[in-house]
Amino acid sequence: MPTSPSETAVEAPPLNAAPLRGRRSFLTAAAVIVVALWASGAPAMVYPVYTAEWLLQPIVITTIFALYPVSLVIVLVVFGGISDYIGRRATLLIGLAIILAGVLVFALAPGVEWLFIGRVLQGIGVGLAISPAGAALVEFNPNGKTSTASSVNTAAAATGLALATVVGGALVQYAPLPSHLTFWVLAVVVAVVFVAVWFLPRGVVAQAAGPWRPRPLLVPRGIRLVFAIGTLSITAGFAMGALFLSLGSQIAKDLIKTDNALLAGAVMSVSALVMIAIVFIARSFSARTSIIVGGVTTAVGMLLLVAAAMSASIVVFLLSSLVAGAGYGLLFLGGLTIVNQYAPVHHRAGTLSAVYLIAYLAQGLTAVAVGSSATTIGLQPALDLWSPLIAVVCVLATVLALTFSRSRRVALA
């Protein structure tokens, strides 16, 4: 990543623009993250329906899944720091409009080709919305604490994933139009959040100098170590999420031996619900502690997933979901907190975009690799291969966090 030699290594405090702070704006920014993650996870519960209706192979499903992070990464490369120039509100409105378009494509999809288009639109929309929403949480936070903003960010992301699996599972199982209705419901929610964002403050928050133009994402020189720690932590969690979201429904169905989508969705939501709980449990943790504990915990969860599939035990699968969900929550919370604490105010969204770029690219590659393996060698061997590799990445995040200085200054890389 290109760096800016002019940036210092000190912690960047939250903005002191009191008029921009307020509970309503703060909750609206959190709602954007909820619907963004809900949209990203919504197809997960419908994949088995598509598979049955259109006779799709696992590689097709995971490729559809992977188009989301791949298109998101492209958007982050080109537009990652745009909200630092045109403002959080304007960027969020554009992102939500494109998310809504993607959801409507899924809602109307008559064939598999539409799913590819819808997934690309979802990736573009979330790519535009996710970083400015995270930056807005810091800047609209009434108490001014970056740790609070990171905690709410983590909880909002987990809430979105839980809604995707539980609401999606219920609608697929018990409502008419199982491959469409869940997206119509989501479209209404996205539209409501769009209206709420319309009333956010119009001022450009943390405005960067000069007019916006496509440019490389900047990682300030003084926070290279922080950036590496935060990025690897979030990447490890996203890789675990790729495995669970792309194949979790099928894994759950194989273990539970049921076609009940709500039951499968409830099982899949365990990780997300644990993530929400861990936010409150770990509020007093430092970012470094969250990453260290989260890396080890997620690695254990991945190994338990292999054991669950080998033993065909729903109890072990639930245990793996609990443990991996707790670890993912800690990794995501710690990674966000450490980046938010040290990213310069006028490059906050751009720095977060650089983090998400790498994390989502890894998520897309993981989804394709796991799907390809599941198609060619089978689901169980694929889990045996990829779960331990993801566990290794989690351990690397822990090791890197152990090198982080406790002082407020970060050694130059």
mmCIF file of C-alpha atoms in Angstrom:
data_model
loop_
_atom_site.group_PDB
_atom_site.id
_atom_site.type_symbol
_atom_site.label_atom_id
_atom_site.label_comp_id
_atom_site.label_asym_id
_atom_site.label_seq_id
_atom_site.Cartn_x
_atom_site.Cartn_y
_atom_site.Cartn_z
ATOM 1 C CA MET A 1 0.000 0.000 0.000
ATOM 2 C CA PRO A 2 1.260 3.517 -0.736
ATOM 3 C CA THR A 3 1.976 5.546 2.359
ATOM 4 C CA SER A 4 1.915 9.193 3.271
ATOM 5 C CA PRO A 5 5.231 10.296 4.807
ATOM 6 C CA SER A 6 3.648 13.285 6.479
ATOM 7 C CA GLU A 7 1.471 11.387 8.949
ATOM 8 C CA THR A 8 2.482 11.002 12.571
ATOM 9 C CA ALA A 9 2.192 7.930 14.736
ATOM 10 C CA VAL A 10 0.048 9.390 17.459
ATOM 11 C CA GLU A 11 -3.447 8.317 18.277
ATOM 12 C CA ALA A 12 -6.070 10.242 16.307
ATOM 13 C CA PRO A 13 -8.749 11.600 18.649
ATOM 14 C CA PRO A 14 -12.397 11.690 17.657
ATOM 15 C CA LEU A 15 -13.769 14.868 16.128
ATOM 16 C CA ASN A 16 -14.829 17.620 18.485
ATOM 17 C CA ALA A 17 -17.596 18.828 16.177
ATOM 18 C CA ALA A 18 -20.358 18.702 18.773
ATOM 19 C CA PRO A 19 -23.191 19.545 16.322
ATOM 20 C CA LEU A 20 -22.416 16.406 14.359
ATOM 21 C CA ARG A 21 -22.747 14.234 17.414
ATOM 22 C CA GLY A 22 -26.084 12.856 18.465
ATOM 23 C CA ARG A 23 -27.766 9.595 19.294
ATOM 24 C CA ARG A 24 -29.988 9.658 16.210
ATOM 25 C CA SER A 25 -27.074 10.102 13.790
ATOM 26 C CA PHE A 26 -25.049 7.492 15.668
ATOM 27 C CA LEU A 27 -27.868 4.918 15.487
ATOM 28 C CA THR A 28 -28.468 5.705 11.816
ATOM 29 C CA ALA A 29 -24.816 4.946 11.028
ATOM 30 C CA ALA A 30 -25.172 1.666 12.945
ATOM 31 C CA ALA A 31 -28.342 0.849 10.978
ATOM 32 C CA VAL A 32 -26.410 1.210 7.721
ATOM 33 C CA ILE A 33 -23.972 -1.473 8.911
ATOM 34 C CA VAL A 34 -26.871 -3.720 9.944
ATOM 35 C CA VAL A 35 -28.543 -3.604 6.521
ATOM 36 C CA ALA A 36 -25.215 -3.859 4.691
ATOM 37 C CA LEU A 37 -24.336 -7.102 6.489
ATOM 38 C CA TRP A 38 -27.938 -8.328 6.243
ATOM 39 C CA ALA A 39 -27.775 -7.833 2.474
ATOM 40 C CA SER A 40 -24.424 -9.601 2.270
ATOM 41 C CA GLY A 41 -25.749 -12.632 4.175
ATOM 42 C CA ALA A 42 -29.335 -12.714 2.863
ATOM 43 C CA PRO A 43 -28.651 -15.121 -0.046
ATOM 44 C CA ALA A 44 -27.083 -17.675 2.334
ATOM 45 C CA MET A 45 -30.414 -19.163 3.409
ATOM 46 C CA VAL A 46 -31.746 -19.216 -0.147
ATOM 47 C CA TYR A 47 -28.757 -21.030 -1.662
ATOM 48 C CA PRO A 48 -30.251 -24.489 -0.925
ATOM 49 C CA VAL A 49 -33.457 -23.394 -2.706
ATOM 50 C CA TYR A 50 -31.470 -22.271 -5.728
ATOM 51 C CA THR A 51 -29.497 -25.513 -5.639
ATOM 52 C CA ALA A 52 -32.686 -27.598 -5.662
ATOM 53 C CA GLU A 53 -34.492 -25.510 -8.297
ATOM 54 C CA TRP A 54 -31.606 -25.000 -10.698
ATOM 55 C CA LEU A 55 -29.398 -28.042 -9.852
ATOM 56 C CA LEU A 56 -26.369 -25.933 -8.945
ATOM 57 C CA GLN A 57 -22.986 -27.303 -7.867
ATOM 58 C CA PRO A 58 -21.170 -25.968 -4.761
ATOM 59 C CA ILE A 59 -18.640 -24.141 -6.954
ATOM 60 C CA VAL A 60 -21.478 -22.126 -8.543
ATOM 61 C CA ILE A 61 -22.872 -21.140 -5.140
ATOM 62 C CA THR A 62 -19.504 -20.153 -3.711
ATOM 63 C CA THR A 63 -18.642 -18.230 -6.894
ATOM 64 C CA ILE A 64 -21.878 -16.258 -6.519
ATOM 65 C CA PHE A 65 -20.897 -15.641 -2.905
ATOM 66 C CA ALA A 66 -17.368 -14.606 -3.922
ATOM 67 C CA LEU A 67 -18.557 -12.029 -6.469
ATOM 68 C CA TYR A 68 -19.661 -9.897 -3.530
ATOM 69 C CA PRO A 69 -16.239 -9.412 -1.899
ATOM 70 C CA VAL A 70 -14.480 -9.241 -5.280
ATOM 71 C CA SER A 71 -16.704 -6.402 -6.540
ATOM 72 C CA LEU A 72 -16.488 -4.780 -3.111
ATOM 73 C CA VAL A 73 -12.690 -4.838 -3.310
ATOM 74 C CA ILE A 74 -12.717 -3.175 -6.721
ATOM 75 C CA VAL A 75 -14.931 -0.402 -5.350
ATOM 76 C CA LEU A 76 -12.633 0.065 -2.368
ATOM 77 C CA VAL A 77 -9.612 0.383 -4.672
ATOM 78 C CA VAL A 78 -11.241 3.146 -6.717
ATOM 79 C CA PHE A 79 -13.609 4.831 -4.257
ATOM 80 C CA GLY A 80 -12.325 3.752 -0.836
ATOM 81 C CA GLY A 81 -11.638 7.237 0.510
ATOM 82 C CA ILE A 82 -14.364 9.145 -1.322
ATOM 83 C CA SER A 83 -16.394 9.970 1.798
ATOM 84 C CA ASP A 84 -13.370 11.826 3.194
ATOM 85 C CA TYR A 85 -13.953 14.262 0.302
ATOM 86 C CA ILE A 86 -17.696 14.350 -0.504
ATOM 87 C CA GLY A 87 -18.989 13.528 2.993
ATOM 88 C CA ARG A 88 -20.361 10.536 4.870
ATOM 89 C CA ARG A 89 -24.019 11.300 4.104
ATOM 90 C CA ALA A 90 -23.648 11.540 0.322
ATOM 91 C CA THR A 91 -21.542 8.398 0.112
ATOM 92 C CA LEU A 92 -23.918 6.424 2.330
ATOM 93 C CA LEU A 93 -26.907 7.432 0.207
ATOM 94 C CA ILE A 94 -25.197 6.259 -2.975
ATOM 95 C CA GLY A 95 -24.127 2.997 -1.334
ATOM 96 C CA LEU A 96 -27.592 2.254 0.047
ATOM 97 C CA ALA A 97 -29.226 2.983 -3.320
ATOM 98 C CA ILE A 98 -26.973 0.416 -4.997
ATOM 99 C CA ILE A 99 -27.525 -2.113 -2.185
ATOM 100 C CA LEU A 100 -31.271 -1.689 -2.742
ATOM 101 C CA ALA A 101 -30.843 -2.269 -6.470
ATOM 102 C CA GLY A 102 -28.939 -5.497 -5.772
ATOM 103 C CA VAL A 103 -31.583 -6.724 -3.341
ATOM 104 C CA LEU A 104 -34.314 -6.039 -5.903
ATOM 105 C CA VAL A 105 -32.413 -8.046 -8.530
ATOM 106 C CA PHE A 106 -32.442 -11.017 -6.142
ATOM 107 C CA ALA A 107 -36.122 -10.432 -5.402
ATOM 108 C CA LEU A 108 -36.988 -10.581 -9.098
ATOM 109 C CA ALA A 109 -34.438 -13.202 -10.195
ATOM 110 C CA PRO A 110 -35.935 -15.703 -12.691
ATOM 111 C CA GLY A 111 -32.657 -17.573 -13.181
ATOM 112 C CA VAL A 112 -29.110 -18.028 -11.926
ATOM 113 C CA GLU A 113 -27.682 -15.319 -14.200
ATOM 114 C CA TRP A 114 -29.529 -12.669 -12.195
ATOM 115 C CA LEU A 115 -27.845 -13.843 -9.007
ATOM 116 C CA PHE A 116 -24.443 -12.913 -10.397
ATOM 117 C CA ILE A 117 -25.692 -9.416 -11.251
ATOM 118 C CA GLY A 118 -27.362 -8.966 -7.864
ATOM 119 C CA ARG A 119 -24.262 -10.087 -6.012
ATOM 120 C CA VAL A 120 -22.064 -7.631 -7.898
ATOM 121 C CA LEU A 121 -24.456 -4.774 -7.085
ATOM 122 C CA GLN A 122 -24.457 -5.790 -3.415
ATOM 123 C CA GLY A 123 -20.667 -5.713 -3.373
ATOM 124 C CA ILE A 124 -20.552 -2.266 -4.964
ATOM 125 C CA GLY A 125 -23.144 -0.861 -2.568
ATOM 126 C CA VAL A 126 -21.583 -2.301 0.574
ATOM 127 C CA GLY A 127 -18.138 -1.241 -0.646
ATOM 128 C CA LEU A 128 -19.334 2.359 -0.775
ATOM 129 C CA ALA A 129 -21.263 2.232 2.511
ATOM 130 C CA ILE A 130 -19.283 0.126 4.978
ATOM 131 C CA SER A 131 -16.218 2.347 5.529
ATOM 132 C CA PRO A 132 -18.037 5.709 5.810
ATOM 133 C CA ALA A 133 -20.569 4.069 8.139
ATOM 134 C CA GLY A 134 -17.733 2.910 10.394
ATOM 135 C CA ALA A 135 -16.107 6.341 10.275
ATOM 136 C CA ALA A 136 -19.464 8.005 10.988
ATOM 137 C CA LEU A 137 -19.877 5.856 14.098
ATOM 138 C CA VAL A 138 -16.663 7.351 15.455
ATOM 139 C CA GLU A 139 -17.571 10.909 14.486
ATOM 140 C CA PHE A 140 -21.240 10.844 15.523
ATOM 141 C CA ASN A 141 -20.528 8.987 18.762
ATOM 142 C CA PRO A 142 -22.054 11.031 21.616
ATOM 143 C CA ASN A 143 -19.414 10.010 24.165
ATOM 144 C CA GLY A 144 -16.472 10.410 21.785
ATOM 145 C CA LYS A 145 -14.858 7.042 22.583
ATOM 146 C CA THR A 146 -13.487 5.062 19.646
ATOM 147 C CA SER A 147 -13.877 1.848 21.657
ATOM 148 C CA THR A 148 -17.631 2.458 21.909
ATOM 149 C CA ALA A 149 -17.889 3.054 18.177
ATOM 150 C CA SER A 150 -15.963 -0.146 17.463
ATOM 151 C CA SER A 151 -18.167 -2.132 19.831
ATOM 152 C CA VAL A 152 -21.348 -0.859 18.181
ATOM 153 C CA ASN A 153 -19.846 -1.529 14.748
ATOM 154 C CA THR A 154 -19.164 -5.141 15.721
ATOM 155 C CA ALA A 155 -22.624 -5.580 17.255
ATOM 156 C CA ALA A 156 -24.303 -4.020 14.206
ATOM 157 C CA ALA A 157 -22.432 -6.323 11.828
ATOM 158 C CA ALA A 158 -23.364 -9.360 13.902
ATOM 159 C CA THR A 159 -26.996 -8.225 14.086
ATOM 160 C CA GLY A 160 -27.129 -7.969 10.311
ATOM 161 C CA LEU A 161 -25.762 -11.485 9.883
ATOM 162 C CA ALA A 162 -28.165 -12.868 12.511
ATOM 163 C CA LEU A 163 -31.140 -11.234 10.790
ATOM 164 C CA ALA A 164 -30.005 -12.637 7.450
ATOM 165 C CA THR A 165 -30.000 -16.205 8.737
ATOM 166 C CA VAL A 166 -32.954 -16.178 11.156
ATOM 167 C CA VAL A 167 -35.385 -13.968 9.234
ATOM 168 C CA GLY A 168 -34.240 -15.495 5.975
ATOM 169 C CA GLY A 169 -34.643 -19.017 7.314
ATOM 170 C CA ALA A 170 -38.148 -18.303 8.622
ATOM 171 C CA LEU A 171 -39.317 -16.734 5.364
ATOM 172 C CA VAL A 172 -37.805 -19.492 3.233
ATOM 173 C CA GLN A 173 -39.400 -22.192 5.371
ATOM 174 C CA TYR A 174 -42.835 -20.811 6.186
ATOM 175 C CA ALA A 175 -43.661 -17.957 3.794
ATOM 176 C CA PRO A 176 -44.650 -18.118 0.132
ATOM 177 C CA LEU A 177 -42.118 -17.428 -2.623
ATOM 178 C CA PRO A 178 -39.130 -18.871 -0.685
ATOM 179 C CA SER A 179 -36.546 -17.656 -3.203
ATOM 180 C CA HIS A 180 -37.945 -14.109 -3.397
ATOM 181 C CA LEU A 181 -39.860 -12.897 -0.326
ATOM 182 C CA THR A 182 -36.854 -12.567 1.972
ATOM 183 C CA PHE A 183 -35.381 -10.033 -0.456
ATOM 184 C CA TRP A 184 -38.607 -8.025 -0.678
ATOM 185 C CA VAL A 185 -38.622 -7.739 3.127
ATOM 186 C CA LEU A 186 -34.974 -6.648 3.104
ATOM 187 C CA ALA A 187 -35.683 -4.114 0.343
ATOM 188 C CA VAL A 188 -38.259 -2.403 2.565
ATOM 189 C CA VAL A 189 -35.774 -2.221 5.461
ATOM 190 C CA VAL A 190 -33.023 -0.792 3.226
ATOM 191 C CA ALA A 191 -35.442 1.842 1.944
ATOM 192 C CA VAL A 192 -36.302 2.879 5.511
ATOM 193 C CA VAL A 193 -32.612 3.226 6.416
ATOM 194 C CA PHE A 194 -32.055 5.247 3.224
ATOM 195 C CA VAL A 195 -34.673 7.751 4.413
ATOM 196 C CA ALA A 196 -32.998 7.937 7.847
ATOM 197 C CA VAL A 197 -29.603 8.639 6.241
ATOM 198 C CA TRP A 198 -31.173 11.410 4.176
ATOM 199 C CA PHE A 199 -31.582 13.382 7.424
ATOM 200 C CA LEU A 200 -27.974 12.994 8.592
ATOM 201 C CA PRO A 201 -25.893 16.190 8.896
ATOM 202 C CA ARG A 202 -24.919 17.453 5.452
ATOM 203 C CA GLY A 203 -21.461 18.730 6.422
ATOM 204 C CA VAL A 204 -18.416 16.879 5.140
ATOM 205 C CA VAL A 205 -16.881 15.097 8.124
ATOM 206 C CA ALA A 206 -13.096 14.873 8.392
ATOM 207 C CA GLN A 207 -12.672 16.574 5.005
ATOM 208 C CA ALA A 208 -9.433 15.761 3.207
ATOM 209 C CA ALA A 209 -7.577 18.431 1.292
ATOM 210 C CA GLY A 210 -8.272 19.042 -2.393
ATOM 211 C CA PRO A 211 -10.926 17.690 -4.767
ATOM 212 C CA TRP A 212 -11.649 13.987 -4.916
ATOM 213 C CA ARG A 213 -10.206 11.904 -7.706
ATOM 214 C CA PRO A 214 -9.495 8.179 -7.995
ATOM 215 C CA ARG A 215 -6.264 7.574 -6.138
ATOM 216 C CA PRO A 216 -4.514 4.728 -4.289
ATOM 217 C CA LEU A 217 -5.699 4.094 -0.759
ATOM 218 C CA LEU A 218 -3.336 5.693 1.727
ATOM 219 C CA VAL A 219 -1.900 3.959 4.772
ATOM 220 C CA PRO A 220 -0.120 6.658 6.803
ATOM 221 C CA ARG A 221 3.499 5.793 7.444
ATOM 222 C CA GLY A 222 3.253 5.986 11.221
ATOM 223 C CA ILE A 223 0.515 3.373 11.593
ATOM 224 C CA ARG A 224 1.891 0.559 9.443
ATOM 225 C CA LEU A 225 2.149 -1.857 12.342
ATOM 226 C CA VAL A 226 -1.333 -0.913 13.572
ATOM 227 C CA PHE A 227 -2.673 -1.361 10.041
ATOM 228 C CA ALA A 228 -1.075 -4.786 9.714
ATOM 229 C CA ILE A 229 -2.462 -5.963 13.062
ATOM 230 C CA GLY A 230 -5.968 -4.650 12.414
ATOM 231 C CA THR A 231 -6.069 -5.967 8.858
ATOM 232 C CA LEU A 232 -4.866 -9.470 9.704
ATOM 233 C CA SER A 233 -7.317 -9.667 12.614
ATOM 234 C CA ILE A 234 -10.339 -8.715 10.511
ATOM 235 C CA THR A 235 -9.124 -10.857 7.605
ATOM 236 C CA ALA A 236 -8.953 -13.918 9.848
ATOM 237 C CA GLY A 237 -12.526 -13.335 10.981
ATOM 238 C CA PHE A 238 -13.754 -12.734 7.419
ATOM 239 C CA ALA A 239 -12.128 -15.951 6.200
ATOM 240 C CA MET A 240 -14.007 -17.866 8.881
ATOM 241 C CA GLY A 241 -17.172 -16.026 7.871
ATOM 242 C CA ALA A 242 -16.672 -16.990 4.226
ATOM 243 C CA LEU A 243 -16.652 -20.665 5.129
ATOM 244 C CA PHE A 244 -19.724 -20.429 7.363
ATOM 245 C CA LEU A 245 -21.807 -18.203 5.069
ATOM 246 C CA SER A 246 -21.026 -19.950 1.782
ATOM 247 C CA LEU A 247 -21.361 -23.545 3.001
ATOM 248 C CA GLY A 248 -22.775 -23.213 6.528
ATOM 249 C CA SER A 249 -26.362 -23.870 5.474
ATOM 250 C CA GLN A 250 -25.351 -27.101 3.763
ATOM 251 C CA ILE A 251 -23.143 -28.132 6.688
ATOM 252 C CA ALA A 252 -25.970 -27.492 9.138
ATOM 253 C CA LYS A 253 -28.464 -29.452 7.017
ATOM 254 C CA ASP A 254 -26.075 -32.407 6.710
ATOM 255 C CA LEU A 255 -25.558 -32.507 10.466
ATOM 256 C CA ILE A 256 -29.133 -31.791 11.527
ATOM 257 C CA LYS A 257 -30.572 -34.085 8.824
ATOM 258 C CA THR A 258 -33.453 -31.704 8.171
ATOM 259 C CA ASP A 259 -34.694 -29.520 5.348
ATOM 260 C CA ASN A 260 -36.158 -26.960 7.771
ATOM 261 C CA ALA A 261 -34.555 -23.680 6.714
ATOM 262 C CA LEU A 262 -35.494 -21.895 9.948
ATOM 263 C CA LEU A 263 -33.766 -24.534 12.064
ATOM 264 C CA ALA A 264 -30.690 -24.370 9.836
ATOM 265 C CA GLY A 265 -30.758 -20.568 9.996
ATOM 266 C CA ALA A 266 -31.096 -20.605 13.779
ATOM 267 C CA VAL A 267 -28.058 -22.868 14.034
ATOM 268 C CA MET A 268 -26.089 -20.636 11.667
ATOM 269 C CA SER A 269 -27.065 -17.534 13.650
ATOM 270 C CA VAL A 270 -25.346 -18.838 16.778
ATOM 271 C CA SER A 271 -22.014 -17.325 15.753
ATOM 272 C CA ALA A 272 -23.564 -13.925 15.081
ATOM 273 C CA LEU A 273 -25.516 -13.907 18.351
ATOM 274 C CA VAL A 274 -22.363 -14.774 20.284
ATOM 275 C CA MET A 275 -20.610 -11.892 18.529
ATOM 276 C CA ILE A 276 -23.246 -9.502 19.882
ATOM 277 C CA ALA A 277 -22.816 -10.859 23.402
ATOM 278 C CA ILE A 278 -19.020 -10.708 23.233
ATOM 279 C CA VAL A 279 -19.161 -6.969 22.514
ATOM 280 C CA PHE A 280 -20.582 -6.361 25.980
ATOM 281 C CA ILE A 281 -18.352 -8.910 27.681
ATOM 282 C CA ALA A 282 -15.161 -7.517 26.129
ATOM 283 C CA ARG A 283 -15.895 -3.786 26.519
ATOM 284 C CA SER A 284 -13.086 -3.398 29.028
ATOM 285 C CA PHE A 285 -10.559 -5.315 26.895
ATOM 286 C CA SER A 286 -7.806 -3.435 25.118
ATOM 287 C CA ALA A 287 -7.651 -3.876 21.349
ATOM 288 C CA ARG A 288 -4.475 -5.922 21.765
ATOM 289 C CA THR A 289 -6.094 -8.284 24.279
ATOM 290 C CA SER A 290 -9.182 -8.725 22.092
ATOM 291 C CA ILE A 291 -7.035 -9.748 19.124
ATOM 292 C CA ILE A 292 -4.834 -12.126 21.120
ATOM 293 C CA VAL A 293 -7.766 -13.903 22.748
ATOM 294 C CA GLY A 294 -9.861 -13.764 19.579
ATOM 295 C CA GLY A 295 -7.184 -15.312 17.378
ATOM 296 C CA VAL A 296 -6.734 -18.307 19.641
ATOM 297 C CA THR A 297 -10.475 -18.733 20.174
ATOM 298 C CA THR A 298 -11.329 -18.610 16.462
ATOM 299 C CA ALA A 299 -8.591 -21.134 15.698
ATOM 300 C CA VAL A 300 -10.108 -23.528 18.235
ATOM 301 C CA GLY A 301 -13.535 -22.965 16.684
ATOM 302 C CA MET A 302 -12.220 -23.926 13.242
ATOM 303 C CA LEU A 303 -10.765 -27.170 14.581
ATOM 304 C CA LEU A 304 -14.055 -27.933 16.329
ATOM 305 C CA LEU A 305 -15.842 -27.465 12.991
ATOM 306 C CA VAL A 306 -13.707 -30.225 11.488
ATOM 307 C CA ALA A 307 -14.508 -32.438 14.472
ATOM 308 C CA ALA A 308 -18.227 -31.687 14.080
ATOM 309 C CA ALA A 309 -18.262 -32.707 10.439
ATOM 310 C CA MET A 310 -16.227 -35.863 11.120
ATOM 311 C CA SER A 311 -18.488 -36.955 13.958
ATOM 312 C CA ALA A 312 -21.726 -35.681 12.333
ATOM 313 C CA SER A 313 -22.524 -34.177 15.742
ATOM 314 C CA ILE A 314 -24.878 -31.236 15.949
ATOM 315 C CA VAL A 315 -23.707 -30.633 19.530
ATOM 316 C CA VAL A 316 -20.096 -30.225 18.415
ATOM 317 C CA PHE A 317 -21.218 -28.045 15.497
ATOM 318 C CA LEU A 318 -23.077 -25.736 17.878
ATOM 319 C CA LEU A 319 -20.006 -25.647 20.110
ATOM 320 C CA SER A 320 -17.824 -24.740 17.122
ATOM 321 C CA SER A 321 -20.268 -21.975 16.184
ATOM 322 C CA LEU A 322 -20.195 -20.599 19.735
ATOM 323 C CA VAL A 323 -16.416 -20.649 19.988
ATOM 324 C CA ALA A 324 -15.759 -19.354 16.457
ATOM 325 C CA GLY A 325 -18.397 -16.636 16.871
ATOM 326 C CA ALA A 326 -16.792 -15.422 20.090
ATOM 327 C CA GLY A 327 -13.378 -15.404 18.439
ATOM 328 C CA TYR A 328 -14.640 -13.625 15.336
ATOM 329 C CA GLY A 329 -16.273 -10.967 17.498
ATOM 330 C CA LEU A 330 -13.067 -10.362 19.424
ATOM 331 C CA LEU A 331 -10.938 -10.238 16.266
ATOM 332 C CA PHE A 332 -13.307 -7.828 14.540
ATOM 333 C CA LEU A 333 -13.688 -5.652 17.637
ATOM 334 C CA GLY A 334 -9.958 -5.548 18.324
ATOM 335 C CA GLY A 335 -9.043 -4.900 14.689
ATOM 336 C CA LEU A 336 -11.523 -2.049 14.311
ATOM 337 C CA THR A 337 -10.601 -0.488 17.639
ATOM 338 C CA ILE A 338 -6.883 -0.396 16.985
ATOM 339 C CA VAL A 339 -7.352 1.135 13.516
ATOM 340 C CA ASN A 340 -9.911 3.693 14.702
ATOM 341 C CA GLN A 341 -7.653 4.737 17.566
ATOM 342 C CA TYR A 342 -4.629 5.484 15.393
ATOM 343 C CA ALA A 343 -5.992 6.400 11.938
ATOM 344 C CA PRO A 344 -5.660 10.141 11.186
ATOM 345 C CA VAL A 345 -9.026 11.906 11.218
ATOM 346 C CA HIS A 346 -8.791 13.124 7.614
ATOM 347 C CA HIS A 347 -7.878 9.632 6.357
ATOM 348 C CA ARG A 348 -10.102 7.567 8.655
ATOM 349 C CA ALA A 349 -12.501 6.255 5.981
ATOM 350 C CA GLY A 350 -9.636 5.707 3.555
ATOM 351 C CA THR A 351 -7.677 3.700 6.117
ATOM 352 C CA LEU A 352 -10.730 1.602 6.999
ATOM 353 C CA SER A 353 -11.294 1.035 3.283
ATOM 354 C CA ALA A 354 -7.755 -0.285 2.920
ATOM 355 C CA VAL A 355 -8.384 -2.698 5.807
ATOM 356 C CA TYR A 356 -11.662 -3.895 4.308
ATOM 357 C CA LEU A 357 -10.086 -4.200 0.861
ATOM 358 C CA ILE A 358 -7.625 -6.832 2.014
ATOM 359 C CA ALA A 359 -10.128 -8.570 4.295
ATOM 360 C CA TYR A 360 -12.833 -8.864 1.648
ATOM 361 C CA LEU A 361 -10.357 -9.959 -1.015
ATOM 362 C CA ALA A 362 -9.266 -12.756 1.300
ATOM 363 C CA GLN A 363 -12.919 -13.614 1.970
ATOM 364 C CA GLY A 364 -13.669 -13.917 -1.733
ATOM 365 C CA LEU A 365 -10.629 -16.060 -2.423
ATOM 366 C CA THR A 366 -11.478 -18.272 0.553
ATOM 367 C CA ALA A 367 -15.054 -18.774 -0.675
ATOM 368 C CA VAL A 368 -13.926 -19.769 -4.175
ATOM 369 C CA ALA A 369 -11.217 -22.078 -2.847
ATOM 370 C CA VAL A 370 -13.533 -23.800 -0.379
ATOM 371 C CA GLY A 371 -16.276 -24.146 -2.978
ATOM 372 C CA SER A 372 -13.896 -25.569 -5.546
ATOM 373 C CA SER A 373 -12.587 -28.074 -3.024
ATOM 374 C CA ALA A 374 -16.095 -29.068 -1.921
ATOM 375 C CA THR A 375 -17.073 -29.684 -5.547
ATOM 376 C CA THR A 376 -14.003 -31.696 -6.499
ATOM 377 C CA ILE A 377 -13.142 -33.647 -3.349
ATOM 378 C CA GLY A 378 -16.307 -33.358 -1.226
ATOM 379 C CA LEU A 379 -17.534 -31.234 1.679
ATOM 380 C CA GLN A 380 -15.770 -33.132 4.471
ATOM 381 C CA PRO A 381 -12.303 -33.177 2.846
ATOM 382 C CA ALA A 382 -12.716 -29.479 1.996
ATOM 383 C CA LEU A 383 -13.399 -28.670 5.645
ATOM 384 C CA ASP A 384 -10.449 -30.845 6.692
ATOM 385 C CA LEU A 385 -8.222 -28.821 4.378
ATOM 386 C CA TRP A 386 -9.397 -25.238 4.825
ATOM 387 C CA SER A 387 -10.463 -25.037 8.468
ATOM 388 C CA PRO A 388 -6.920 -25.655 9.778
ATOM 389 C CA LEU A 389 -5.508 -23.127 7.296
ATOM 390 C CA ILE A 390 -7.920 -20.471 8.556
ATOM 391 C CA ALA A 391 -6.901 -21.436 12.094
ATOM 392 C CA VAL A 392 -3.275 -20.722 11.173
ATOM 393 C CA VAL A 393 -4.201 -17.202 9.982
ATOM 394 C CA CYS A 394 -5.969 -16.617 13.308
ATOM 395 C CA VAL A 395 -2.864 -17.660 15.221
ATOM 396 C CA LEU A 396 -0.745 -15.309 13.070
ATOM 397 C CA ALA A 397 -3.023 -12.435 14.078
ATOM 398 C CA THR A 398 -2.408 -13.334 17.714
ATOM 399 C CA VAL A 399 1.349 -13.446 17.204
ATOM 400 C CA LEU A 400 1.365 -10.068 15.470
ATOM 401 C CA ALA A 401 -0.718 -8.513 18.238
ATOM 402 C CA LEU A 402 1.801 -9.773 20.784
ATOM 403 C CA THR A 403 4.434 -7.573 19.096
ATOM 404 C CA PHE A 404 2.359 -4.434 19.536
ATOM 405 C CA SER A 405 3.721 -1.862 21.989
ATOM 406 C CA ARG A 406 1.503 -0.822 24.870
ATOM 407 C CA SER A 407 2.585 2.788 24.498
ATOM 408 C CA ARG A 408 0.613 5.362 22.535
ATOM 409 C CA ARG A 409 3.283 5.558 19.851
ATOM 410 C CA VAL A 410 3.795 2.860 17.287
ATOM 411 C CA ALA A 411 7.240 1.993 16.036
ATOM 412 C CA LEU A 412 7.721 2.769 12.360
ATOM 413 C CA ALA A 413 7.636 -0.317 10.147
#
